[in-house]
PDB file of C-alpha atoms in Angstrom:
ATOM      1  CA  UNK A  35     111.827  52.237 148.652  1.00 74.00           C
ATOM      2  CA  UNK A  36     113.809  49.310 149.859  1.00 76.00           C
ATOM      3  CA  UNK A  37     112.048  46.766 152.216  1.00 90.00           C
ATOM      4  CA  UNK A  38     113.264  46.324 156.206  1.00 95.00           C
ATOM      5  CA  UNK A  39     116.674  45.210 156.597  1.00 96.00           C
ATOM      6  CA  UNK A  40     116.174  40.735 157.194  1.00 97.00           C
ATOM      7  CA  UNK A  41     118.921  41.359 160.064  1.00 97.00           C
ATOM      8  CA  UNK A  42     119.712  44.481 162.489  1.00 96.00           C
ATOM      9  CA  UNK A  43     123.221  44.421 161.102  1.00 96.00           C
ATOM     10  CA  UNK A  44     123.348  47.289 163.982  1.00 96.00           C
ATOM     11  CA  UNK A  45     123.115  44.684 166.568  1.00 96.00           C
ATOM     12  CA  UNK A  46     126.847  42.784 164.852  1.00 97.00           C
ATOM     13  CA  UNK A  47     129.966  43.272 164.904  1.00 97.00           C
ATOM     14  CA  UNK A  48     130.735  43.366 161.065  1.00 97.00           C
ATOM     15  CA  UNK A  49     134.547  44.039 162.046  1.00 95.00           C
ATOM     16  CA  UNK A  50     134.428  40.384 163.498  1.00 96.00           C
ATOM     17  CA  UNK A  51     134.105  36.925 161.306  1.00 97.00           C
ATOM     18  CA  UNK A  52     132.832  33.715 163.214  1.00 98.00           C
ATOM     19  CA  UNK A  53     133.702  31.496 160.318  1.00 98.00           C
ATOM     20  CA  UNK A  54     136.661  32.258 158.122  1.00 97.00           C
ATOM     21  CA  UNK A  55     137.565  30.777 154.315  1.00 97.00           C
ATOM     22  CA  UNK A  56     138.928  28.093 155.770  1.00 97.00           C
ATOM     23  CA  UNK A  57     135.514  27.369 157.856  1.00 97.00           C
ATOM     24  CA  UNK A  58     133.350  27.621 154.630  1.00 97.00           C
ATOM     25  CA  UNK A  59     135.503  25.241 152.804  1.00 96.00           C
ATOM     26  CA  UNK A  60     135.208  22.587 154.983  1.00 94.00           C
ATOM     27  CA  UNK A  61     131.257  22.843 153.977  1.00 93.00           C
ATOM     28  CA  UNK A  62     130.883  24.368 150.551  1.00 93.00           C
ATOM     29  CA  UNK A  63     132.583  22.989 147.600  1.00 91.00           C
ATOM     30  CA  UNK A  64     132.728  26.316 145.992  1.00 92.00           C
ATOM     31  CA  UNK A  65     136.778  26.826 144.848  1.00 94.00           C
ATOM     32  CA  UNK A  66     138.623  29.178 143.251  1.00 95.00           C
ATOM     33  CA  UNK A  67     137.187  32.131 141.231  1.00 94.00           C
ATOM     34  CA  UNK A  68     133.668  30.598 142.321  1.00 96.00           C
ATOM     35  CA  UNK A  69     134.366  30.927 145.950  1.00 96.00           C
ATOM     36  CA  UNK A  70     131.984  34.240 146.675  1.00 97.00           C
ATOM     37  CA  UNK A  71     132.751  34.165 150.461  1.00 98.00           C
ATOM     38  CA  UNK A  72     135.304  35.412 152.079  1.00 97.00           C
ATOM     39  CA  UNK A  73     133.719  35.047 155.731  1.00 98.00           C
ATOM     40  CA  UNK A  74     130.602  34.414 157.940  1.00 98.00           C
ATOM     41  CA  UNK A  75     130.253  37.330 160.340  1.00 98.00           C
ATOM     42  CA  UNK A  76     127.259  35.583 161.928  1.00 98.00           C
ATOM     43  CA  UNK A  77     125.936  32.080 161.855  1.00 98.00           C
ATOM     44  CA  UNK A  78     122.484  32.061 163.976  1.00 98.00           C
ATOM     45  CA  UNK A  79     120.814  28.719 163.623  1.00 97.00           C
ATOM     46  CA  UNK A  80     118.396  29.333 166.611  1.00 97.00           C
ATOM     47  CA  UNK A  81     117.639  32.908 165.368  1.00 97.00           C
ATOM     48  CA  UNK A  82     117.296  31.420 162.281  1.00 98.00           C
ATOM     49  CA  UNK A  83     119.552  33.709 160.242  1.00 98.00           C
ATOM     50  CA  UNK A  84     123.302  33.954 159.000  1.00 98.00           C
ATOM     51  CA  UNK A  85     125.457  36.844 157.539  1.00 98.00           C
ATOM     52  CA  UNK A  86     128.214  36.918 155.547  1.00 98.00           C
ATOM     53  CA  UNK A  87     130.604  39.109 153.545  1.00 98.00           C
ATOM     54  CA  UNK A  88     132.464  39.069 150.079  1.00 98.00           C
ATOM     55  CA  UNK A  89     135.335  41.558 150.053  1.00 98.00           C
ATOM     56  CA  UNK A  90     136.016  42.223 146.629  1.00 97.00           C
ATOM     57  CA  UNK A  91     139.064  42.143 145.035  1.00 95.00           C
ATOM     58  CA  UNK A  92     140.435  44.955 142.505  1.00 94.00           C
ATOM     59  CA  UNK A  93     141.497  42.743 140.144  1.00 94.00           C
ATOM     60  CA  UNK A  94     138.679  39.931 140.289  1.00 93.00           C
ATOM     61  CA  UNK A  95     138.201  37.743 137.315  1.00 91.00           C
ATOM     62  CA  UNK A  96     134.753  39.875 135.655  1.00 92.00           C
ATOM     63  CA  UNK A  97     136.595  43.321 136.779  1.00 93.00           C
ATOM     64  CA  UNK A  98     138.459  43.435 133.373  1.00 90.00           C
ATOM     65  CA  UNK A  99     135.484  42.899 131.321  1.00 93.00           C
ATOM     66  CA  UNK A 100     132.129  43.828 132.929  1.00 92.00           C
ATOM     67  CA  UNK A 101     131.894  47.309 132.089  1.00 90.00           C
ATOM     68  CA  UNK A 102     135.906  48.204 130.827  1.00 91.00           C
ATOM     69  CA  UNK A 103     136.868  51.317 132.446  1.00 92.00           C
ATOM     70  CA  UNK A 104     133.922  51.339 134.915  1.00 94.00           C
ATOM     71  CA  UNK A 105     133.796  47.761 136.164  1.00 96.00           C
ATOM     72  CA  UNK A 106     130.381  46.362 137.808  1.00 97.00           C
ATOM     73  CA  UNK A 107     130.279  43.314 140.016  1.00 97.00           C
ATOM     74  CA  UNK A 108     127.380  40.980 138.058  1.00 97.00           C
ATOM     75  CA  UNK A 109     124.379  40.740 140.078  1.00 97.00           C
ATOM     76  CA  UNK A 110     123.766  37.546 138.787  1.00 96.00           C
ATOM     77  CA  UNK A 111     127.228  36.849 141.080  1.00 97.00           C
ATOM     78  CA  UNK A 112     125.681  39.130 143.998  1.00 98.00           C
ATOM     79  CA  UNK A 113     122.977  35.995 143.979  1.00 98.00           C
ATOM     80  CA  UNK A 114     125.535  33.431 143.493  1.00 97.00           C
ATOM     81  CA  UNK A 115     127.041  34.565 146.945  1.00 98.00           C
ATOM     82  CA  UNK A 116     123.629  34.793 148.642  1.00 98.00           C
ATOM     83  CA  UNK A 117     123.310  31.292 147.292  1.00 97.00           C
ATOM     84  CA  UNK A 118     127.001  30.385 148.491  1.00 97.00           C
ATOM     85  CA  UNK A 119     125.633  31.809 152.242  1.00 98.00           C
ATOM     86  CA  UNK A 120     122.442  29.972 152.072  1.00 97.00           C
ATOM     87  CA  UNK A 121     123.983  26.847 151.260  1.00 96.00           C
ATOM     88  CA  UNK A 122     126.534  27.377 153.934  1.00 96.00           C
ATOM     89  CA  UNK A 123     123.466  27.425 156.446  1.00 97.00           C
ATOM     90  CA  UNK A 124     121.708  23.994 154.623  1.00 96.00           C
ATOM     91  CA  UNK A 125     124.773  22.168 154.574  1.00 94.00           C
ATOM     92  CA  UNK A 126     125.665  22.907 158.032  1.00 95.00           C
ATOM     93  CA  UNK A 127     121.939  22.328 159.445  1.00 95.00           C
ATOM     94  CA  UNK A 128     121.820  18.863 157.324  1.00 93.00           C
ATOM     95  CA  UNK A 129     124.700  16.506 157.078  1.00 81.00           C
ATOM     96  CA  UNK A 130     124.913  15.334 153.608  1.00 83.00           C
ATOM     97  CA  UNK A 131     128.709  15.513 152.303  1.00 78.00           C
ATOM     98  CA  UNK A 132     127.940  14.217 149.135  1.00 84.00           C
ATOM     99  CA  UNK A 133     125.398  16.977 148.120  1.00 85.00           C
ATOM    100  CA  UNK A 134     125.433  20.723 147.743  1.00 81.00           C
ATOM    101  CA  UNK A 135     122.654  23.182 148.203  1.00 87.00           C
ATOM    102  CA  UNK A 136     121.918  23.761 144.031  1.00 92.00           C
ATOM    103  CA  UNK A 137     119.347  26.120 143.041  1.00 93.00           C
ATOM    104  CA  UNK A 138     115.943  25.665 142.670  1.00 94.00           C
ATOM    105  CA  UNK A 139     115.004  29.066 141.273  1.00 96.00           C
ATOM    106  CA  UNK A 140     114.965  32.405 142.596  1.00 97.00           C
ATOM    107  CA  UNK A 141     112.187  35.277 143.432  1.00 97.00           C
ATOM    108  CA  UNK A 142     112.033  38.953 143.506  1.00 97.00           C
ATOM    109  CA  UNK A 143     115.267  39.730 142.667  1.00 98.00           C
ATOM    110  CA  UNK A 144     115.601  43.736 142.770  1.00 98.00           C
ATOM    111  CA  UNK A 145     119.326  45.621 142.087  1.00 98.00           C
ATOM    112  CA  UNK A 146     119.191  48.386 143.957  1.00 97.00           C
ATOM    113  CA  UNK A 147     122.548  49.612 143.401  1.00 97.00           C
ATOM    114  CA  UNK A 148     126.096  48.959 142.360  1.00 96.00           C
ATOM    115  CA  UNK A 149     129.074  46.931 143.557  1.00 97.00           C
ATOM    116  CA  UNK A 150     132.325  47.979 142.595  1.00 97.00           C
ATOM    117  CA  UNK A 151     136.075  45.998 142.816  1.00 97.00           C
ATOM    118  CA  UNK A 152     137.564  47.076 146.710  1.00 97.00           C
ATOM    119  CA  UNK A 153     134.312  47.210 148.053  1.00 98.00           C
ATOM    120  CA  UNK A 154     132.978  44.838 151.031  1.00 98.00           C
ATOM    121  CA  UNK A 155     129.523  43.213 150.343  1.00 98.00           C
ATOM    122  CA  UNK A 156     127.625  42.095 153.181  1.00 98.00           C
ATOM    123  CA  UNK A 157     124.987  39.654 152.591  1.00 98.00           C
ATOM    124  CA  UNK A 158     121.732  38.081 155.133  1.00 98.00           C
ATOM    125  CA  UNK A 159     120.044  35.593 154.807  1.00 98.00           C
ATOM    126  CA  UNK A 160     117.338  34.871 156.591  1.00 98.00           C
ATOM    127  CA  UNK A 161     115.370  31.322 156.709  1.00 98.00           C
ATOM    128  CA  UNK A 162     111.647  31.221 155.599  1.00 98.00           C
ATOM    129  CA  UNK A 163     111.527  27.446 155.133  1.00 98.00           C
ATOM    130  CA  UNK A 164     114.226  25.186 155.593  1.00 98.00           C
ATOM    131  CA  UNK A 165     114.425  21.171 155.323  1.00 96.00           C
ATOM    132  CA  UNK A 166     116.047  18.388 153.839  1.00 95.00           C
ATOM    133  CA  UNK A 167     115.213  18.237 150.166  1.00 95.00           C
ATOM    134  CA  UNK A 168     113.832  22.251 150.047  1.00 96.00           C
ATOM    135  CA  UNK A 169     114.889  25.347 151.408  1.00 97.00           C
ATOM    136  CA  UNK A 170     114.095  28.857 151.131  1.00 98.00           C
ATOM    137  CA  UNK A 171     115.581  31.957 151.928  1.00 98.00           C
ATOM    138  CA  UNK A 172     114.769  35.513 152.039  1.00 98.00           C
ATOM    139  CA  UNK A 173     118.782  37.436 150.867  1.00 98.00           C
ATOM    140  CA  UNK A 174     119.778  41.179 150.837  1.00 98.00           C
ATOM    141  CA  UNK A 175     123.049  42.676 149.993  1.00 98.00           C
ATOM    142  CA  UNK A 176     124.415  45.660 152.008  1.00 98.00           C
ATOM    143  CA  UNK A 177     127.279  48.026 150.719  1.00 98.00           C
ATOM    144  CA  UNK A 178     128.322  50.660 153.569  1.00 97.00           C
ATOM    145  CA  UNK A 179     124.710  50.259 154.559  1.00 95.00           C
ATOM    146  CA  UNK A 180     123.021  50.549 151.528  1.00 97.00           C
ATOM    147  CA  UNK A 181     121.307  47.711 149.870  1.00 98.00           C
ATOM    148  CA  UNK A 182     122.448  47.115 146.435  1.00 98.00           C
ATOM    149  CA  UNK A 183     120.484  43.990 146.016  1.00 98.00           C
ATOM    150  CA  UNK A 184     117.169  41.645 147.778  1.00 98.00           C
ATOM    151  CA  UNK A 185     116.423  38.290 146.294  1.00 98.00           C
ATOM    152  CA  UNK A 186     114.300  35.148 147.823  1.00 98.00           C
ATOM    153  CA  UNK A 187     116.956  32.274 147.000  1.00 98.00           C
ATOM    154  CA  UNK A 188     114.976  28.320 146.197  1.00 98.00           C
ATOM    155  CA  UNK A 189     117.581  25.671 146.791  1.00 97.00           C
ATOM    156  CA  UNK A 190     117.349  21.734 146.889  1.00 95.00           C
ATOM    157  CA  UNK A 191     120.403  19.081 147.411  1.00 93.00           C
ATOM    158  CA  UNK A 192     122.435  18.073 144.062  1.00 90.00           C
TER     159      UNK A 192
END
């Protein structure tokens, strides 16, 4: 049985992005095929949470070889964007251009379904410690409610 939804993604507007690619750019140094973000529906600092969403593409770069005829987004990318959305949140909480939010490690990763190309992943994050050389967060992954995916993400500046 999955755990409690991090977020009442209820309570948002998923229809509505705060921060658009252009927005996540201008913190996260994550380009081309790498970039697993293609908005921030919610960016709550004070609540000390964020959401975001990765609207995948039917002809993504893994969708011609993970799983030929039946392709599979990776989960190992479904915790690269959870990282991408956690770093979002560290670099925008601490200013330091010249570093990224790198992993540390992750914990209690579960898959709890799949992710396929044309789908819309939505992805919370929610803080459980957070500061300048450490941060952790607690991730789940949402596909038309479901979630496909929970993971606590470890991340320190590089």
């Amino acid at each position: 049985m999955p755990p409690m939804q991090l977020v009442d993604l209820d309570a948002l507007d998923l229809n509505s992005l705060q921060l658009g690619p252009d927005e996540i750019r201008a913190v996260n140094p994550h380009r081309h095929e790498m970039e697993l973000l293609t908005g921030i529906i919610r960016f709550a600092p004070e609540e000390g949470f964020i959401v975001g969403e990765l609207q995948l593409a039917e002809d993504a770069f893994w969708v011609r070889g993970h799983i030929p005829g039946r392709p599979i987004f990776p989960g190992v990318l479904m915790v690269e964007a959870a990282a991408q959305l956690c770093s979002y949140y560290w670099r925008a909480t601490f200013d330091q251009p010249d570093r990224f939010f790198g992993f540390g490690g992750i914990r209690d990763t579960r898959f709890r379904g799949t992710v396929t190309p044309g789908e819309r992943l939505i992805i919370a994050g929610k803080v459980v410690n957070l500061r300048p050389r450490r941060a952790i967060f607690d991730t789940q992954g949402f596909v038309d409610g479901t979630m496909v995916f929970e993971s606590q993400i470890i991340g320190m500046p590089v």
